[in-house]
Amino acid sequence: MTIAVYGASGHTGKLVVAELRRRGVAPVLIGRNADRLRAAAAETGLPDATVRVAGLDEAALADAFGDIEVVISAVAPFLEFGEPVVRAAIAAGTHYVDTSGEQGHVERLFDVYAEPARQAGVTVVPMVNDGGFLGDLVGSLAAARVEQPRQVTLAHRHTGGAVISRGSGRTAIANADVFASGGVVFTGGTWRTDVPARTTEITFPGVPQPVRVVKFALTEVLTIPRHVPADHIEAVAEAEVAALFAGLTPEFAESLPEFPEDDPGNPGRFLVLAEVTGPGGGARAYAEGTDTYRFTATAAADAAIRLATDGAAAGVLAPSQAFDPADVLDSFAARGIRWSVESMDHTTA
């Protein structure tokens, strides 16, 4: 199989290259700087890897993707750099996966590129990462337990000593307006920014007391309505986390390390939760693990290999439309991911 990584010299890109190598795939490294790409190839144990230089010119990118089955885009912020890559992938007939966590980018892929991708026979799967990807999968599994899903509440929680990268900081700055507004809520058959979250408290698995939450711009709120027939779908986060994102400054973002490492004595942990309720009962599902960036690389490599091996329908797809949720989550057990789905005892009218 031929898989390429665009943005291969960045923090997430290098981790994706290393994960593909671990799985026996020698990817093509594509980006804007030949020296950085060759250094990334050497650092990831692939000194003889094929390196291709292509900026954000669509024709040059399409040429670079010409013999590639799947491209993984790890270039961020996706709002600024993402569209030329997906346009080029569609033009080249190359399946596409990205690691975005940006609502605006994910929304635009579905709105603008679904039909071109379908006509080209190309599968596009955005937000394959530690957050929205898992959120979509566990949301699908929880909804399958509820006969008439009415409301879906999505939440993420991070604990431990994780450090974010400079690229993630820049991405947060590029999406500052979205984080300040809390993003969209799906209600009444459409996505709206002017609707507050109904959920104000959540008891996360393993936490004895409920925590205060507010509306937050998680990307899976854009994908779950495409395969779960619920009336209201919202995303929330702990109030302190939302305030941190809303208050991030460009100066702080530039002070962050380009290639961060978690404290081994206090690794960062993440948990992604979906609660689904209806008139006859409810269910919730969650997935949890450690090291957000390395897991994002695991998920992106896994998705690309699945597309190259098994394929999926053409068009822009939610993760649960492209892959079997339980099968994917089970495959991550060896990488430390735990997941569960269980019934809830409260209902919603």
Coordinates of C-alpha atoms in Angstrom, one line a residue:
M1 CA 0.0 0.0 0.0
T2 CA 1.1 3.6 -0.6
I3 CA 0.4 6.0 2.2
A4 CA 1.7 9.6 2.3
V5 CA 1.9 12.0 5.3
Y6 CA 1.5 15.7 4.4
G7 CA 3.1 17.9 7.1
A8 CA 5.4 15.0 8.0
S9 CA 8.0 17.2 9.6
G10 CA 5.7 18.6 12.3
H11 CA 5.1 17.1 15.7
T12 CA 2.0 15.1 14.9
G13 CA 3.3 14.3 11.4
K14 CA 6.5 12.7 12.7
L15 CA 4.5 10.6 15.1
V16 CA 2.3 9.4 12.3
V17 CA 5.3 8.5 10.2
A18 CA 6.8 6.5 13.1
E19 CA 3.5 4.7 13.7
L20 CA 3.2 3.7 10.1
R21 CA 6.8 2.4 10.2
R22 CA 5.9 0.4 13.3
R23 CA 3.1 -1.2 11.3
G24 CA 5.4 -2.1 8.5
V25 CA 4.4 0.7 6.1
A26 CA 7.1 3.0 4.6
P27 CA 5.2 6.2 4.0
V28 CA 6.0 9.0 1.5
L29 CA 6.9 12.2 3.4
I30 CA 5.5 15.3 1.8
G31 CA 5.8 18.9 3.0
R32 CA 7.2 22.3 2.2
N33 CA 10.8 22.0 3.4
A34 CA 13.1 19.2 2.0
D35 CA 15.6 19.5 4.8
R36 CA 13.0 19.2 7.5
L37 CA 11.4 16.2 5.7
R38 CA 14.7 14.4 5.4
A39 CA 15.5 15.0 9.1
A40 CA 12.0 13.7 10.0
A41 CA 12.6 10.6 7.9
A42 CA 16.0 9.9 9.6
E43 CA 14.5 10.6 13.1
T44 CA 11.7 8.1 12.5
G45 CA 14.0 5.3 11.3
L46 CA 13.3 5.7 7.6
P47 CA 16.5 7.4 6.2
D48 CA 15.7 6.1 2.7
A49 CA 12.1 7.2 2.7
T50 CA 10.7 8.9 -0.4
V51 CA 10.5 12.7 0.2
R52 CA 8.5 15.0 -1.9
V53 CA 8.4 18.8 -1.6
A54 CA 5.1 20.5 -2.3
G55 CA 3.6 23.6 -0.9
L56 CA 0.0 24.5 -0.8
D57 CA -0.3 24.9 -4.6
E58 CA -3.1 22.5 -5.6
A59 CA -1.5 21.4 -8.9
A60 CA 1.8 20.6 -7.2
L61 CA 0.0 18.7 -4.4
A62 CA -2.1 16.7 -6.8
D63 CA 1.1 15.7 -8.7
A64 CA 2.7 14.6 -5.4
F65 CA -0.4 12.5 -4.5
G66 CA -0.6 11.0 -8.0
D67 CA 0.5 7.5 -7.1
I68 CA -0.7 7.6 -3.4
E69 CA -3.6 5.5 -2.2
V70 CA -4.2 7.5 1.1
V71 CA -2.8 10.8 2.3
I72 CA -2.8 11.7 6.0
S73 CA -2.9 15.5 6.5
A74 CA -1.3 16.6 9.7
V75 CA -0.9 20.3 8.7
A76 CA -2.4 22.8 11.1
P77 CA -4.2 25.1 11.6
F78 CA -6.5 23.4 9.1
L79 CA -8.6 26.5 8.8
E80 CA -5.6 28.1 7.1
F81 CA -3.8 25.2 5.4
G82 CA -6.3 22.3 5.2
E83 CA -8.4 22.9 2.1
P84 CA -5.7 22.8 -0.6
V85 CA -4.7 19.4 0.6
V86 CA -8.2 17.9 0.4
R87 CA -8.8 19.5 -2.9
A88 CA -5.6 18.0 -4.3
A89 CA -6.4 14.6 -2.9
I90 CA -9.8 14.6 -4.6
A91 CA -8.2 15.8 -7.8
A92 CA -5.6 13.0 -7.6
G93 CA -8.2 10.3 -6.7
T94 CA -6.4 9.8 -3.4
H95 CA -8.3 8.9 -0.2
Y96 CA -7.9 11.4 2.6
V97 CA -7.6 11.4 6.4
D98 CA -6.8 14.3 8.6
T99 CA -6.1 15.0 12.3
S100 CA -8.1 18.2 12.6
G101 CA -9.9 19.2 15.8
E102 CA -11.4 22.4 14.3
Q103 CA -15.1 22.8 13.9
G104 CA -14.8 25.2 11.0
H105 CA -12.6 22.9 9.0
V106 CA -14.7 19.8 9.5
E107 CA -17.9 21.7 8.7
R108 CA -16.5 23.0 5.5
L109 CA -15.3 19.6 4.4
F110 CA -18.9 18.2 4.6
D111 CA -20.5 21.3 3.1
V112 CA -18.1 21.9 0.2
Y113 CA -16.3 18.6 -0.6
A114 CA -18.9 15.8 0.0
E115 CA -20.2 15.8 -3.6
P116 CA -16.8 16.3 -5.4
A117 CA -15.3 13.5 -3.3
R118 CA -18.3 11.2 -4.1
Q119 CA -18.0 11.9 -7.8
A120 CA -14.3 11.3 -7.7
G121 CA -14.7 8.0 -5.8
V122 CA -12.6 9.4 -3.0
T123 CA -13.2 8.8 0.7
V124 CA -12.5 11.7 3.0
V125 CA -12.5 11.1 6.8
P126 CA -11.7 14.2 8.9
M127 CA -10.8 14.6 12.7
V128 CA -9.0 11.3 13.2
N129 CA -7.5 12.1 16.5
D130 CA -7.8 11.5 20.3
G131 CA -11.0 13.6 20.5
G132 CA -13.6 13.9 17.8
F133 CA -12.7 10.5 16.3
L134 CA -13.3 8.7 19.5
G135 CA -16.3 10.9 20.3
D136 CA -18.0 9.9 17.1
L137 CA -17.3 6.2 17.7
V138 CA -18.5 6.1 21.3
G139 CA -21.5 8.3 20.4
S140 CA -22.6 5.8 17.8
L141 CA -22.2 2.9 20.2
A142 CA -24.2 4.6 22.9
A143 CA -27.0 5.6 20.5
A144 CA -27.3 2.0 19.3
R145 CA -28.4 1.2 22.9
V146 CA -31.3 3.8 22.9
E147 CA -34.5 3.0 21.0
Q148 CA -35.4 6.6 20.3
P149 CA -32.4 8.9 20.9
R150 CA -33.5 12.4 21.7
Q151 CA -30.4 14.1 23.1
V152 CA -26.7 13.4 22.8
T153 CA -24.2 15.1 25.1
L154 CA -20.5 14.9 24.3
A155 CA -17.7 15.7 26.7
H156 CA -13.9 15.4 26.9
R157 CA -11.7 15.4 30.0
H158 CA -7.9 15.7 30.2
T159 CA -5.9 15.1 33.3
G160 CA -2.2 14.7 34.2
G161 CA 0.9 16.5 33.1
A162 CA 0.3 16.8 29.3
V163 CA 2.0 19.6 27.4
I164 CA 0.5 21.0 24.2
S165 CA 2.6 21.7 21.2
R166 CA 3.2 25.1 19.5
G167 CA 1.2 23.9 16.6
S168 CA -1.8 23.1 18.8
G169 CA -1.4 26.6 20.4
R170 CA -1.4 28.2 17.0
T171 CA -4.5 26.2 16.0
A172 CA -6.3 27.4 19.1
I173 CA -5.5 31.0 18.2
A174 CA -6.7 30.5 14.6
N175 CA -10.0 29.2 16.1
A176 CA -10.3 31.7 18.9
D177 CA -13.7 33.0 17.8
V178 CA -15.2 29.5 17.7
F179 CA -13.8 28.6 21.2
A180 CA -15.1 31.9 22.6
S181 CA -18.6 31.2 21.3
G182 CA -18.5 27.5 22.4
G183 CA -19.1 26.4 18.8
V184 CA -22.3 24.9 17.4
V185 CA -25.2 22.9 18.8
F186 CA -27.3 20.7 16.6
T187 CA -30.9 21.3 17.4
G188 CA -34.1 21.4 15.3
G189 CA -32.4 19.8 12.4
T190 CA -29.7 22.4 12.0
W191 CA -26.4 23.5 13.6
R192 CA -26.7 26.8 15.5
T193 CA -24.2 28.9 17.4
D194 CA -26.8 30.9 19.4
V195 CA -28.1 27.9 21.4
P196 CA -26.7 27.3 24.9
A197 CA -25.9 23.8 26.2
R198 CA -28.6 22.2 28.2
T199 CA -26.1 20.2 30.2
T200 CA -24.4 22.1 33.1
E201 CA -22.9 19.2 35.1
I202 CA -21.5 15.8 34.2
T203 CA -20.2 13.0 36.4
F204 CA -17.3 11.6 34.4
P205 CA -16.5 7.9 34.8
G206 CA -14.2 7.3 37.8
V207 CA -15.0 10.8 39.3
P208 CA -17.3 10.7 42.3
Q209 CA -18.8 14.2 42.0
P210 CA -20.3 16.0 39.1
V211 CA -18.2 18.7 37.5
R212 CA -19.4 22.0 36.0
V213 CA -19.4 22.1 32.2
V214 CA -20.2 24.7 29.5
K215 CA -20.7 24.5 25.8
F216 CA -17.5 23.8 23.9
A217 CA -16.4 23.5 20.3
L218 CA -15.9 19.7 19.9
T219 CA -15.9 18.5 16.3
E220 CA -18.0 15.3 16.7
V221 CA -21.1 17.5 17.2
L222 CA -20.8 18.0 13.4
T223 CA -20.6 14.3 12.5
I224 CA -22.9 12.5 14.9
P225 CA -26.1 14.1 13.5
R226 CA -25.2 12.5 10.2
H227 CA -25.7 9.0 11.6
V228 CA -27.6 9.4 14.9
P229 CA -31.3 10.6 14.5
A230 CA -31.3 12.7 17.7
D231 CA -33.2 15.9 18.1
H232 CA -30.5 17.7 20.1
I233 CA -26.7 17.1 20.1
E234 CA -24.4 19.3 22.1
A235 CA -20.7 19.3 23.2
V236 CA -19.4 20.5 26.6
A237 CA -16.2 20.7 28.5
E238 CA -15.2 21.6 32.0
A239 CA -15.6 25.3 32.6
E240 CA -11.9 25.8 33.5
V241 CA -10.8 24.2 30.2
A242 CA -13.2 26.3 28.1
A243 CA -11.9 29.5 29.8
L244 CA -8.3 28.4 29.1
F245 CA -8.9 28.0 25.4
A246 CA -10.9 31.3 25.3
G247 CA -8.0 33.2 27.0
L248 CA -5.1 31.8 25.1
T249 CA -2.8 34.5 23.6
P250 CA -0.5 34.4 20.6
E251 CA 2.5 35.1 22.8
F252 CA 1.7 32.1 25.0
A253 CA 1.2 29.9 21.9
E254 CA 4.6 30.8 20.5
S255 CA 6.2 30.1 23.8
L256 CA 5.1 26.4 23.7
P257 CA 7.5 23.7 22.6
E258 CA 7.4 22.5 19.0
F259 CA 7.9 18.9 20.0
P260 CA 6.5 18.4 23.6
E261 CA 6.9 15.3 25.7
D262 CA 4.6 14.3 28.5
D263 CA 6.1 13.9 32.0
P264 CA 6.6 10.1 32.3
G265 CA 5.8 10.3 36.0
N266 CA 2.5 12.1 35.4
P267 CA 1.4 11.3 31.9
G268 CA -1.5 13.1 30.3
R269 CA -4.7 11.2 30.2
F270 CA -7.8 11.8 28.1
L271 CA -11.4 10.6 28.3
V272 CA -14.1 11.0 25.7
L273 CA -17.7 10.5 26.8
A274 CA -21.0 10.4 25.0
E275 CA -24.4 10.3 26.8
V276 CA -27.5 9.5 24.8
T277 CA -31.0 9.7 26.3
G278 CA -34.5 9.1 25.1
P279 CA -38.0 8.5 26.4
G280 CA -37.4 4.9 27.1
G281 CA -34.0 5.1 28.7
G282 CA -30.4 6.1 28.0
A283 CA -26.9 4.9 27.5
R284 CA -23.4 6.2 27.8
A285 CA -20.1 5.2 26.3
Y286 CA -16.6 6.4 26.7
A287 CA -13.0 5.7 25.7
E288 CA -9.9 6.7 27.6
G289 CA -6.2 6.5 27.2
T290 CA -2.9 8.3 27.6
D291 CA -0.7 10.6 25.4
T292 CA -3.0 12.5 23.1
Y293 CA -0.5 13.1 20.3
R294 CA 0.8 9.5 20.1
F295 CA -2.7 8.2 20.1
T296 CA -3.7 10.6 17.4
A297 CA -0.9 9.1 15.3
T298 CA -2.1 5.6 16.1
A299 CA -5.7 6.5 15.0
A300 CA -4.6 8.3 11.8
A301 CA -2.3 5.4 10.8
D302 CA -5.0 2.9 11.5
A303 CA -7.7 4.8 9.5
A304 CA -5.4 5.2 6.5
I305 CA -4.5 1.5 6.5
R306 CA -8.1 0.5 6.8
L307 CA -9.0 2.7 3.8
A308 CA -6.1 1.3 1.8
T309 CA -7.0 -2.3 2.7
D310 CA -10.8 -2.4 2.9
G311 CA -12.0 0.9 1.5
A312 CA -15.2 2.7 2.4
A313 CA -18.0 4.6 0.6
A314 CA -17.0 7.6 -1.4
G315 CA -17.7 11.1 0.0
V316 CA -17.0 12.9 3.2
L317 CA -17.7 10.5 6.1
A318 CA -18.0 10.5 9.8
P319 CA -15.7 7.9 11.4
S320 CA -18.7 5.7 12.3
Q321 CA -19.8 5.8 8.7
A322 CA -16.4 4.8 7.4
F323 CA -15.5 2.1 10.0
D324 CA -17.1 -0.3 12.4
P325 CA -16.9 1.5 15.8
A326 CA -16.5 -1.5 18.1
D327 CA -13.9 -3.1 15.8
V328 CA -11.8 0.1 15.7
L329 CA -12.0 0.6 19.5
D330 CA -11.1 -3.1 20.1
S331 CA -8.1 -2.8 17.9
F332 CA -6.7 0.0 20.0
A333 CA -6.6 -2.1 23.2
A334 CA -2.9 -2.9 22.5
R335 CA -2.2 0.8 22.5
G336 CA -3.8 1.3 26.0
I337 CA -7.3 2.4 25.0
R338 CA -10.1 1.3 27.3
W339 CA -13.7 1.7 26.3
S340 CA -17.1 0.8 27.7
V341 CA -20.8 1.3 26.9
E342 CA -23.5 1.0 29.6
S343 CA -27.1 1.8 30.4
M344 CA -28.2 4.9 32.2
D345 CA -31.2 5.1 34.5
H346 CA -32.6 8.6 33.5
T347 CA -34.6 9.6 30.5
T348 CA -35.5 12.7 28.6
A349 CA -38.9 13.7 27.3

